[in-house]
């Protein structure tokens, strides 16, 4: 299939592109098919068709690409349809899947607010050997509990500029939570519950000023790869050039986890100032596959968007 067909492709053609049926489809093109299937999967009018799209998306869990599969898990978590939950549970419990993919699956169960997964999440929160998985499960459990709590009904939250369902809601909007310094303090306080720290993170994102971005960048000093990758993700949403030096530093640091460096690469691809693109190009041959693939996909999407004037969703 030629690469220009994607906008008019049928559901089955999109499935075949996503799943690389002809074995010669570029990763970036497969991502495009995924994003098209994602928008079909979110459509309210025809849920039968939407669920077909969801099941085609989930087929991609059989692939090798860590980058693609983690995006697939993220996308399924954004569908607001519990139909996606069993696919995600299967991935969380499958220890042959990469940690980044399993993390994204657990997070997606939280985003779906899947109460039926609470027991499973609790099990992996306590017992999984990987800290990233335990922390993700902790957040997902808290998110599901929060969504079913009294607080959910009464809390005053500012409407976010971003469409994403995040691992935690922002902190409530009151006078205190408008003070950057205080939010930065909560963000970096390792004694506080992770869920609260994430809430401070998303509150800072929603404030979105240069000062708020610089406060967020202090989160890169945290020991947790999970925490740092989320800061990088938020920077990809914010697209504020003030974050670029911190993202470049993270991307260049080979002692950082692949998950963190990948997210930094994607954020630089979204910000895409003149400074970002040459840096990304220099990582096209990085030793870490997920970093290499992130640079390839980010650059390809940047070029595609600029040639077609199409806006793609922020990648996770
Ligand atoms: Fe993630
Ligand atoms: Fe990611």
PDB file of N, CA, C and O in Angstrom, residues 9 11 21 30 67 77 88 98 102 138 141 160 163 165 180 199 205 229 243 266 292 297 312:
ATOM      1  N   UNK A   9      -8.263   5.443   3.860  1.00  0.00           N
ATOM      2  CA  UNK A   9      -8.212   3.987   4.047  1.00  0.00           C
ATOM      3  C   UNK A   9      -9.412   3.471   4.844  1.00  0.00           C
ATOM      4  O   UNK A   9      -9.956   4.165   5.700  1.00  0.00           O
ATOM      5  N   UNK A  11     -11.264   0.731   7.506  1.00  0.00           N
ATOM      6  CA  UNK A  11     -10.863   0.228   8.822  1.00  0.00           C
ATOM      7  C   UNK A  11      -9.871  -0.938   8.684  1.00  0.00           C
ATOM      8  O   UNK A  11      -8.860  -1.004   9.399  1.00  0.00           O
ATOM      9  N   UNK A  21       1.251  -5.485   7.736  1.00  0.00           N
ATOM     10  CA  UNK A  21       0.935  -6.751   7.073  1.00  0.00           C
ATOM     11  C   UNK A  21       1.872  -7.038   5.905  1.00  0.00           C
ATOM     12  O   UNK A  21       2.227  -8.189   5.653  1.00  0.00           O
ATOM     13  N   UNK A  30       2.886   3.588  10.338  1.00  0.00           N
ATOM     14  CA  UNK A  30       2.062   2.752  11.214  1.00  0.00           C
ATOM     15  C   UNK A  30       1.470   3.602  12.347  1.00  0.00           C
ATOM     16  O   UNK A  30       0.326   3.401  12.743  1.00  0.00           O
ATOM     17  N   UNK A  67       7.975   0.914  21.194  1.00  0.00           N
ATOM     18  CA  UNK A  67       7.422   2.267  21.024  1.00  0.00           C
ATOM     19  C   UNK A  67       5.974   2.223  20.538  1.00  0.00           C
ATOM     20  O   UNK A  67       5.096   2.887  21.076  1.00  0.00           O
ATOM     21  N   UNK A  77      -6.329   3.511  26.400  1.00  0.00           N
ATOM     22  CA  UNK A  77      -6.742   4.148  27.657  1.00  0.00           C
ATOM     23  C   UNK A  77      -7.502   5.447  27.447  1.00  0.00           C
ATOM     24  O   UNK A  77      -8.170   5.932  28.351  1.00  0.00           O
ATOM     25  N   UNK A  88      -5.942  -4.586  27.894  1.00  0.00           N
ATOM     26  CA  UNK A  88      -4.911  -3.924  28.700  1.00  0.00           C
ATOM     27  C   UNK A  88      -4.503  -4.779  29.896  1.00  0.00           C
ATOM     28  O   UNK A  88      -3.326  -4.844  30.248  1.00  0.00           O
ATOM     29  N   UNK A  98       7.484  -5.495  27.228  1.00  0.00           N
ATOM     30  CA  UNK A  98       8.451  -4.587  27.839  1.00  0.00           C
ATOM     31  C   UNK A  98       7.790  -3.777  28.960  1.00  0.00           C
ATOM     32  O   UNK A  98       6.585  -3.529  28.928  1.00  0.00           O
ATOM     33  N   UNK A 102       3.923  -2.391  29.533  1.00  0.00           N
ATOM     34  CA  UNK A 102       3.093  -2.799  30.672  1.00  0.00           C
ATOM     35  C   UNK A 102       2.727  -1.586  31.525  1.00  0.00           C
ATOM     36  O   UNK A 102       1.618  -1.475  32.036  1.00  0.00           O
ATOM     37  N   UNK A 138       0.085   2.122  41.546  1.00  0.00           N
ATOM     38  CA  UNK A 138      -0.302   2.996  42.662  1.00  0.00           C
ATOM     39  C   UNK A 138      -1.133   4.178  42.141  1.00  0.00           C
ATOM     40  O   UNK A 138      -2.206   4.494  42.653  1.00  0.00           O
ATOM     41  N   UNK A 141      -4.597   3.039  40.746  1.00  0.00           N
ATOM     42  CA  UNK A 141      -5.534   2.737  41.836  1.00  0.00           C
ATOM     43  C   UNK A 141      -6.094   4.046  42.408  1.00  0.00           C
ATOM     44  O   UNK A 141      -7.299   4.215  42.593  1.00  0.00           O
ATOM     45  N   UNK A 160      -8.874  21.868  31.665  1.00  0.00           N
ATOM     46  CA  UNK A 160      -7.548  21.812  31.053  1.00  0.00           C
ATOM     47  C   UNK A 160      -7.621  22.160  29.571  1.00  0.00           C
ATOM     48  O   UNK A 160      -8.620  21.941  28.902  1.00  0.00           O
ATOM     49  N   UNK A 163      -6.672  17.683  25.902  1.00  0.00           N
ATOM     50  CA  UNK A 163      -7.753  16.708  25.838  1.00  0.00           C
ATOM     51  C   UNK A 163      -7.439  15.402  26.550  1.00  0.00           C
ATOM     52  O   UNK A 163      -8.332  14.586  26.769  1.00  0.00           O
ATOM     53  N   UNK A 165      -6.679  12.289  28.943  1.00  0.00           N
ATOM     54  CA  UNK A 165      -7.044  11.816  30.284  1.00  0.00           C
ATOM     55  C   UNK A 165      -5.722  11.463  30.948  1.00  0.00           C
ATOM     56  O   UNK A 165      -4.999  10.582  30.501  1.00  0.00           O
ATOM     57  N   UNK A 180       3.330  28.999  42.368  1.00  0.00           N
ATOM     58  CA  UNK A 180       4.274  28.079  41.723  1.00  0.00           C
ATOM     59  C   UNK A 180       5.216  27.442  42.744  1.00  0.00           C
ATOM     60  O   UNK A 180       5.474  26.247  42.707  1.00  0.00           O
ATOM     61  N   UNK A 199      -0.604  15.367  40.863  1.00  0.00           N
ATOM     62  CA  UNK A 199      -1.640  16.408  40.780  1.00  0.00           C
ATOM     63  C   UNK A 199      -0.990  17.795  40.722  1.00  0.00           C
ATOM     64  O   UNK A 199      -1.452  18.673  39.998  1.00  0.00           O
ATOM     65  N   UNK A 205       1.291  22.212  34.836  1.00  0.00           N
ATOM     66  CA  UNK A 205       1.090  22.185  33.379  1.00  0.00           C
ATOM     67  C   UNK A 205      -0.041  23.133  32.978  1.00  0.00           C
ATOM     68  O   UNK A 205       0.085  23.906  32.036  1.00  0.00           O
ATOM     69  N   UNK A 229       9.671  10.649  33.237  1.00  0.00           N
ATOM     70  CA  UNK A 229       9.100  10.502  31.886  1.00  0.00           C
ATOM     71  C   UNK A 229       7.787  11.268  31.793  1.00  0.00           C
ATOM     72  O   UNK A 229       7.439  11.800  30.755  1.00  0.00           O
ATOM     73  N   UNK A 243      11.538  24.888  27.951  1.00  0.00           N
ATOM     74  CA  UNK A 243      11.843  23.552  28.491  1.00  0.00           C
ATOM     75  C   UNK A 243      12.939  22.836  27.692  1.00  0.00           C
ATOM     76  O   UNK A 243      13.439  21.787  28.121  1.00  0.00           O
ATOM     77  N   UNK A 266      10.479  12.721  22.091  1.00  0.00           N
ATOM     78  CA  UNK A 266       9.171  13.043  21.507  1.00  0.00           C
ATOM     79  C   UNK A 266       8.751  14.474  21.837  1.00  0.00           C
ATOM     80  O   UNK A 266       8.159  15.161  21.008  1.00  0.00           O
ATOM     81  N   UNK A 292      16.037   5.668  19.524  1.00  0.00           N
ATOM     82  CA  UNK A 292      16.207   5.736  18.069  1.00  0.00           C
ATOM     83  C   UNK A 292      14.840   5.839  17.379  1.00  0.00           C
ATOM     84  O   UNK A 292      14.605   6.730  16.580  1.00  0.00           O
ATOM     85  N   UNK A 297      10.455   8.557  14.449  1.00  0.00           N
ATOM     86  CA  UNK A 297       9.025   8.863  14.330  1.00  0.00           C
ATOM     87  C   UNK A 297       8.775  10.363  14.531  1.00  0.00           C
ATOM     88  O   UNK A 297       8.000  10.979  13.792  1.00  0.00           O
ATOM     89  N   UNK A 312      -1.335  16.175  14.128  1.00  0.00           N
ATOM     90  CA  UNK A 312      -1.497  14.881  14.789  1.00  0.00           C
ATOM     91  C   UNK A 312      -1.545  15.055  16.282  1.00  0.00           C
ATOM     92  O   UNK A 312      -1.026  16.009  16.835  1.00  0.00           O
TER      93      UNK A 312
END
